[in-house]
Amino acid sequence: ANAPMPRCQDGIEHFLQLGVPANKLVLGVPWYGYKYPCEGATDAGVDQCFLAEVPFRGVNCSDAAGKEIPYSSIIQSVDAGQNSTEIRRDPYLRSPYVNMVENGTVYQVWYDDANSLG
């Protein structure tokens, strides 16, 4: 998930506590998701996707392990039934994710929608 509401709320509250006026804050909405290859996964229905440790500026970064993809591509793939799981939702972040299989590799695709952003 790119901008799950609980994390957005935390960020906004932090800026307000620092004294930034609310009318000076702007919240951007992501129109992309991330596609992560699941390390060692052979089951297309796997729920927990282990990511390769990919360093970015000296620390491991999940975004560096995945690939950014447009929201429209995600929705087209799901609408076409290319996902190997139903749409699942993280209980805390409320962000949706699905699994897809391409060329024998299991991927987990995370994105935001009206429910996770609302």
Short mmCIF file of N, CA and C in Angstrom, two decimals:
data_model
loop_
_atom_site.label_atom_id
_atom_site.label_comp_id
_atom_site.label_asym_id
_atom_site.label_seq_id
_atom_site.Cartn_x
_atom_site.Cartn_y
_atom_site.Cartn_z
N ALA A 1 0.84 -1.18 0.00
CA ALA A 1 0.00 0.00 0.00
C ALA A 1 0.88 1.23 0.00
N ASN A 2 0.46 2.19 -0.71
CA ASN A 2 1.25 3.40 -0.86
C ASN A 2 0.91 4.45 0.18
N ALA A 3 -0.38 4.62 0.45
CA ALA A 3 -0.82 5.68 1.36
C ALA A 3 -2.01 5.21 2.19
N PRO A 4 -1.83 4.15 2.98
CA PRO A 4 -2.96 3.69 3.79
C PRO A 4 -3.38 4.75 4.79
N MET A 5 -4.68 4.86 5.00
CA MET A 5 -5.24 5.93 5.82
C MET A 5 -4.62 6.02 7.22
N PRO A 6 -4.41 4.90 7.95
CA PRO A 6 -3.82 5.05 9.28
C PRO A 6 -2.47 5.77 9.26
N ARG A 7 -1.66 5.49 8.25
CA ARG A 7 -0.35 6.15 8.17
C ARG A 7 -0.49 7.60 7.75
N CYS A 8 -1.44 7.88 6.87
CA CYS A 8 -1.69 9.28 6.47
C CYS A 8 -2.14 10.09 7.68
N GLN A 9 -3.05 9.51 8.46
CA GLN A 9 -3.54 10.21 9.65
C GLN A 9 -2.40 10.50 10.63
N ASP A 10 -1.53 9.51 10.82
CA ASP A 10 -0.37 9.71 11.71
C ASP A 10 0.49 10.85 11.21
N GLY A 11 0.75 10.89 9.90
CA GLY A 11 1.58 11.94 9.33
C GLY A 11 0.97 13.32 9.48
N ILE A 12 -0.33 13.41 9.21
CA ILE A 12 -1.04 14.69 9.34
C ILE A 12 -1.00 15.17 10.79
N GLU A 13 -1.30 14.27 11.72
CA GLU A 13 -1.28 14.64 13.13
C GLU A 13 0.11 15.10 13.57
N HIS A 14 1.14 14.45 13.06
CA HIS A 14 2.51 14.84 13.40
C HIS A 14 2.79 16.28 12.93
N PHE A 15 2.42 16.60 11.70
CA PHE A 15 2.65 17.95 11.18
C PHE A 15 1.85 18.99 11.97
N LEU A 16 0.61 18.64 12.34
CA LEU A 16 -0.20 19.57 13.13
C LEU A 16 0.43 19.81 14.50
N GLN A 17 0.96 18.73 15.12
CA GLN A 17 1.62 18.87 16.42
C GLN A 17 2.88 19.72 16.32
N LEU A 18 3.51 19.72 15.16
CA LEU A 18 4.70 20.56 14.96
C LEU A 18 4.34 22.02 14.72
N GLY A 19 3.03 22.29 14.60
CA GLY A 19 2.59 23.66 14.42
C GLY A 19 2.31 24.07 12.98
N VAL A 20 2.35 23.13 12.06
CA VAL A 20 2.03 23.45 10.67
C VAL A 20 0.52 23.68 10.58
N PRO A 21 0.06 24.81 10.05
CA PRO A 21 -1.37 25.07 9.94
C PRO A 21 -2.05 24.06 9.00
N ALA A 22 -3.21 23.60 9.39
CA ALA A 22 -3.94 22.61 8.60
C ALA A 22 -4.19 23.08 7.17
N ASN A 23 -4.41 24.39 7.00
CA ASN A 23 -4.70 24.89 5.65
C ASN A 23 -3.45 24.94 4.77
N LYS A 24 -2.29 24.57 5.32
CA LYS A 24 -1.06 24.51 4.53
C LYS A 24 -0.69 23.07 4.13
N LEU A 25 -1.47 22.11 4.60
CA LEU A 25 -1.18 20.70 4.31
C LEU A 25 -1.94 20.25 3.07
N VAL A 26 -1.28 19.45 2.25
CA VAL A 26 -1.88 18.86 1.04
C VAL A 26 -1.60 17.37 1.09
N LEU A 27 -2.62 16.57 0.86
CA LEU A 27 -2.47 15.12 0.87
C LEU A 27 -2.61 14.60 -0.55
N GLY A 28 -1.55 14.03 -1.09
CA GLY A 28 -1.58 13.46 -2.43
C GLY A 28 -2.14 12.04 -2.40
N VAL A 29 -2.78 11.64 -3.46
CA VAL A 29 -3.37 10.30 -3.58
C VAL A 29 -2.60 9.52 -4.64
N PRO A 30 -2.10 8.33 -4.29
CA PRO A 30 -1.32 7.55 -5.25
C PRO A 30 -2.23 6.87 -6.28
N TRP A 31 -1.82 6.91 -7.52
CA TRP A 31 -2.54 6.21 -8.59
C TRP A 31 -1.65 5.13 -9.17
N TYR A 32 -0.97 4.41 -8.28
CA TYR A 32 -0.11 3.31 -8.66
C TYR A 32 -0.08 2.32 -7.50
N GLY A 33 0.43 1.16 -7.78
CA GLY A 33 0.61 0.15 -6.75
C GLY A 33 1.99 -0.46 -6.90
N TYR A 34 2.26 -1.49 -6.11
CA TYR A 34 3.53 -2.19 -6.19
C TYR A 34 3.31 -3.67 -6.41
N LYS A 35 4.13 -4.23 -7.25
CA LYS A 35 4.10 -5.65 -7.59
C LYS A 35 5.39 -6.27 -7.06
N TYR A 36 5.24 -7.16 -6.07
CA TYR A 36 6.40 -7.76 -5.40
C TYR A 36 6.54 -9.23 -5.76
N PRO A 37 7.72 -9.67 -6.20
CA PRO A 37 7.92 -11.11 -6.39
C PRO A 37 8.05 -11.77 -5.02
N CYS A 38 7.32 -12.84 -4.80
CA CYS A 38 7.34 -13.56 -3.52
C CYS A 38 8.49 -14.57 -3.55
N GLU A 39 9.47 -14.36 -2.70
CA GLU A 39 10.66 -15.20 -2.65
C GLU A 39 10.29 -16.64 -2.27
N GLY A 40 10.65 -17.58 -3.12
CA GLY A 40 10.47 -19.00 -2.82
C GLY A 40 9.03 -19.49 -2.84
N ALA A 41 8.07 -18.67 -3.22
CA ALA A 41 6.67 -19.08 -3.20
C ALA A 41 6.36 -19.98 -4.39
N THR A 42 5.72 -21.11 -4.10
CA THR A 42 5.27 -22.01 -5.16
C THR A 42 3.75 -22.10 -5.18
N ASP A 43 3.11 -21.67 -4.09
CA ASP A 43 1.66 -21.70 -3.97
C ASP A 43 1.10 -20.34 -4.39
N ALA A 44 0.30 -20.34 -5.46
CA ALA A 44 -0.25 -19.08 -5.98
C ALA A 44 -1.21 -18.42 -5.00
N GLY A 45 -1.65 -19.14 -3.97
CA GLY A 45 -2.58 -18.58 -3.00
C GLY A 45 -1.93 -18.15 -1.71
N VAL A 46 -0.59 -18.13 -1.68
CA VAL A 46 0.14 -17.78 -0.46
C VAL A 46 -0.34 -16.42 0.07
N ASP A 47 -0.47 -16.33 1.39
CA ASP A 47 -0.92 -15.06 1.98
C ASP A 47 0.27 -14.18 2.36
N GLN A 48 1.30 -14.80 2.90
CA GLN A 48 2.47 -14.03 3.31
C GLN A 48 3.53 -14.11 2.22
N CYS A 49 3.88 -12.98 1.67
CA CYS A 49 4.84 -12.88 0.58
C CYS A 49 6.17 -12.39 1.14
N PHE A 50 7.17 -13.26 1.11
CA PHE A 50 8.50 -12.86 1.60
C PHE A 50 9.23 -12.13 0.48
N LEU A 51 9.81 -10.99 0.81
CA LEU A 51 10.49 -10.15 -0.17
C LEU A 51 12.00 -10.30 -0.07
N ALA A 52 12.66 -10.17 -1.20
CA ALA A 52 14.12 -10.14 -1.20
C ALA A 52 14.57 -8.88 -0.47
N GLU A 53 15.68 -8.99 0.22
CA GLU A 53 16.24 -7.81 0.88
C GLU A 53 17.02 -7.01 -0.16
N VAL A 54 16.49 -5.85 -0.49
CA VAL A 54 17.11 -4.99 -1.50
C VAL A 54 17.52 -3.69 -0.83
N PRO A 55 18.82 -3.42 -0.76
CA PRO A 55 19.25 -2.19 -0.12
C PRO A 55 18.95 -0.95 -0.96
N PHE A 56 18.56 0.09 -0.28
CA PHE A 56 18.33 1.38 -0.91
C PHE A 56 18.85 2.42 0.06
N ARG A 57 19.88 3.13 -0.34
CA ARG A 57 20.52 4.13 0.52
C ARG A 57 20.94 3.55 1.87
N GLY A 58 21.43 2.32 1.83
CA GLY A 58 22.00 1.72 3.03
C GLY A 58 21.05 0.91 3.89
N VAL A 59 19.76 0.89 3.58
CA VAL A 59 18.82 0.08 4.35
C VAL A 59 17.95 -0.72 3.40
N ASN A 60 17.39 -1.82 3.90
CA ASN A 60 16.49 -2.61 3.06
C ASN A 60 15.19 -1.86 2.88
N CYS A 61 14.67 -1.91 1.66
CA CYS A 61 13.48 -1.13 1.32
C CYS A 61 12.53 -1.99 0.51
N SER A 62 11.29 -2.16 1.01
CA SER A 62 10.33 -2.99 0.30
C SER A 62 10.00 -2.42 -1.08
N ASP A 63 9.96 -1.09 -1.20
CA ASP A 63 9.66 -0.50 -2.51
C ASP A 63 10.73 -0.87 -3.54
N ALA A 64 11.98 -0.98 -3.10
CA ALA A 64 13.06 -1.35 -4.02
C ALA A 64 12.95 -2.82 -4.43
N ALA A 65 12.27 -3.64 -3.64
CA ALA A 65 12.10 -5.06 -3.97
C ALA A 65 10.98 -5.27 -4.98
N GLY A 66 10.12 -4.28 -5.13
CA GLY A 66 8.99 -4.41 -6.04
C GLY A 66 9.11 -3.50 -7.24
N LYS A 67 8.05 -3.51 -8.02
CA LYS A 67 7.99 -2.67 -9.22
C LYS A 67 6.72 -1.85 -9.16
N GLU A 68 6.84 -0.57 -9.40
CA GLU A 68 5.68 0.32 -9.42
C GLU A 68 4.86 0.04 -10.69
N ILE A 69 3.53 -0.10 -10.53
CA ILE A 69 2.66 -0.31 -11.69
C ILE A 69 1.44 0.60 -11.59
N PRO A 70 0.92 1.06 -12.72
CA PRO A 70 -0.22 1.98 -12.71
C PRO A 70 -1.48 1.33 -12.12
N TYR A 71 -2.24 2.12 -11.40
CA TYR A 71 -3.51 1.66 -10.82
C TYR A 71 -4.41 1.07 -11.90
N SER A 72 -4.47 1.72 -13.06
CA SER A 72 -5.34 1.25 -14.14
C SER A 72 -4.95 -0.16 -14.59
N SER A 73 -3.66 -0.46 -14.61
CA SER A 73 -3.20 -1.81 -14.99
C SER A 73 -3.62 -2.85 -13.97
N ILE A 74 -3.55 -2.47 -12.70
CA ILE A 74 -3.96 -3.40 -11.64
C ILE A 74 -5.44 -3.72 -11.79
N ILE A 75 -6.26 -2.69 -11.94
CA ILE A 75 -7.71 -2.89 -12.05
C ILE A 75 -8.06 -3.70 -13.30
N GLN A 76 -7.40 -3.42 -14.42
CA GLN A 76 -7.65 -4.19 -15.65
C GLN A 76 -7.30 -5.66 -15.44
N SER A 77 -6.18 -5.94 -14.78
CA SER A 77 -5.78 -7.32 -14.52
C SER A 77 -6.78 -8.04 -13.62
N VAL A 78 -7.23 -7.36 -12.57
CA VAL A 78 -8.20 -7.97 -11.65
C VAL A 78 -9.54 -8.17 -12.37
N ASP A 79 -9.98 -7.17 -13.12
CA ASP A 79 -11.25 -7.30 -13.86
C ASP A 79 -11.20 -8.43 -14.88
N ALA A 80 -10.01 -8.69 -15.43
CA ALA A 80 -9.85 -9.76 -16.42
C ALA A 80 -9.63 -11.13 -15.76
N GLY A 81 -9.60 -11.16 -14.42
CA GLY A 81 -9.44 -12.42 -13.71
C GLY A 81 -8.02 -12.97 -13.72
N GLN A 82 -7.04 -12.11 -13.87
CA GLN A 82 -5.65 -12.56 -13.92
C GLN A 82 -5.05 -12.80 -12.53
N ASN A 83 -5.80 -12.45 -11.49
CA ASN A 83 -5.31 -12.68 -10.13
C ASN A 83 -5.57 -14.13 -9.74
N SER A 84 -4.66 -14.70 -8.94
CA SER A 84 -4.80 -16.09 -8.49
C SER A 84 -5.46 -16.19 -7.12
N THR A 85 -5.75 -15.05 -6.51
CA THR A 85 -6.48 -15.01 -5.25
C THR A 85 -7.60 -13.98 -5.36
N GLU A 86 -8.54 -14.06 -4.45
CA GLU A 86 -9.53 -13.00 -4.35
C GLU A 86 -8.84 -11.74 -3.84
N ILE A 87 -9.52 -10.62 -3.93
CA ILE A 87 -8.95 -9.39 -3.38
C ILE A 87 -8.96 -9.55 -1.86
N ARG A 88 -7.79 -9.40 -1.27
CA ARG A 88 -7.64 -9.51 0.18
C ARG A 88 -7.37 -8.11 0.72
N ARG A 89 -7.54 -7.95 2.02
CA ARG A 89 -7.32 -6.66 2.65
C ARG A 89 -6.54 -6.82 3.94
N ASP A 90 -5.52 -5.98 4.09
CA ASP A 90 -4.79 -5.96 5.34
C ASP A 90 -5.72 -5.39 6.41
N PRO A 91 -5.88 -6.07 7.55
CA PRO A 91 -6.85 -5.62 8.55
C PRO A 91 -6.52 -4.26 9.18
N TYR A 92 -5.25 -3.91 9.30
CA TYR A 92 -4.89 -2.62 9.90
C TYR A 92 -4.86 -1.52 8.85
N LEU A 93 -4.17 -1.74 7.75
CA LEU A 93 -4.01 -0.71 6.73
C LEU A 93 -5.25 -0.56 5.85
N ARG A 94 -6.08 -1.59 5.82
CA ARG A 94 -7.28 -1.66 4.96
C ARG A 94 -6.93 -1.66 3.47
N SER A 95 -5.66 -1.83 3.16
CA SER A 95 -5.22 -1.81 1.77
C SER A 95 -5.47 -3.16 1.09
N PRO A 96 -5.94 -3.12 -0.16
CA PRO A 96 -6.18 -4.37 -0.88
C PRO A 96 -4.89 -4.90 -1.51
N TYR A 97 -4.87 -6.24 -1.67
CA TYR A 97 -3.78 -6.88 -2.39
C TYR A 97 -4.28 -8.17 -3.00
N VAL A 98 -3.65 -8.57 -4.07
CA VAL A 98 -3.96 -9.83 -4.76
C VAL A 98 -2.66 -10.51 -5.14
N ASN A 99 -2.75 -11.80 -5.40
CA ASN A 99 -1.62 -12.53 -5.94
C ASN A 99 -1.85 -12.74 -7.43
N MET A 100 -0.76 -12.74 -8.18
CA MET A 100 -0.79 -13.04 -9.61
C MET A 100 0.41 -13.92 -9.92
N VAL A 101 0.27 -14.75 -10.92
CA VAL A 101 1.38 -15.61 -11.34
C VAL A 101 1.74 -15.25 -12.78
N GLU A 102 3.01 -14.98 -12.99
CA GLU A 102 3.52 -14.68 -14.33
C GLU A 102 4.79 -15.47 -14.56
N ASN A 103 4.79 -16.26 -15.63
CA ASN A 103 5.97 -17.07 -15.99
C ASN A 103 6.47 -17.90 -14.82
N GLY A 104 5.55 -18.47 -14.05
CA GLY A 104 5.91 -19.34 -12.93
C GLY A 104 6.29 -18.63 -11.65
N THR A 105 6.32 -17.29 -11.65
CA THR A 105 6.65 -16.53 -10.45
C THR A 105 5.39 -15.99 -9.81
N VAL A 106 5.28 -16.18 -8.49
CA VAL A 106 4.15 -15.64 -7.74
C VAL A 106 4.48 -14.21 -7.34
N TYR A 107 3.56 -13.31 -7.63
CA TYR A 107 3.71 -11.90 -7.27
C TYR A 107 2.56 -11.51 -6.35
N GLN A 108 2.82 -10.57 -5.47
CA GLN A 108 1.76 -9.98 -4.67
C GLN A 108 1.69 -8.51 -5.07
N VAL A 109 0.48 -8.06 -5.38
CA VAL A 109 0.26 -6.69 -5.85
C VAL A 109 -0.53 -5.93 -4.79
N TRP A 110 0.05 -4.86 -4.30
CA TRP A 110 -0.56 -4.00 -3.28
C TRP A 110 -0.91 -2.67 -3.90
N TYR A 111 -2.07 -2.13 -3.52
CA TYR A 111 -2.51 -0.83 -4.06
C TYR A 111 -3.48 -0.21 -3.09
N ASP A 112 -3.94 0.97 -3.38
CA ASP A 112 -4.95 1.64 -2.55
C ASP A 112 -6.21 1.82 -3.39
N ASP A 113 -7.34 1.88 -2.70
CA ASP A 113 -8.62 2.13 -3.36
C ASP A 113 -9.46 3.03 -2.46
N ALA A 114 -10.71 3.23 -2.84
CA ALA A 114 -11.58 4.13 -2.07
C ALA A 114 -11.73 3.70 -0.62
N ASN A 115 -11.72 2.39 -0.36
CA ASN A 115 -11.86 1.89 1.01
C ASN A 115 -10.62 2.16 1.86
N SER A 116 -9.45 1.98 1.27
CA SER A 116 -8.22 2.17 2.06
C SER A 116 -7.87 3.65 2.20
N LEU A 117 -8.34 4.46 1.29
CA LEU A 117 -8.05 5.89 1.36
C LEU A 117 -9.15 6.69 2.05
N GLY A 118 -10.31 6.06 2.30
CA GLY A 118 -11.46 6.79 2.83
C GLY A 118 -11.69 6.71 4.28
#
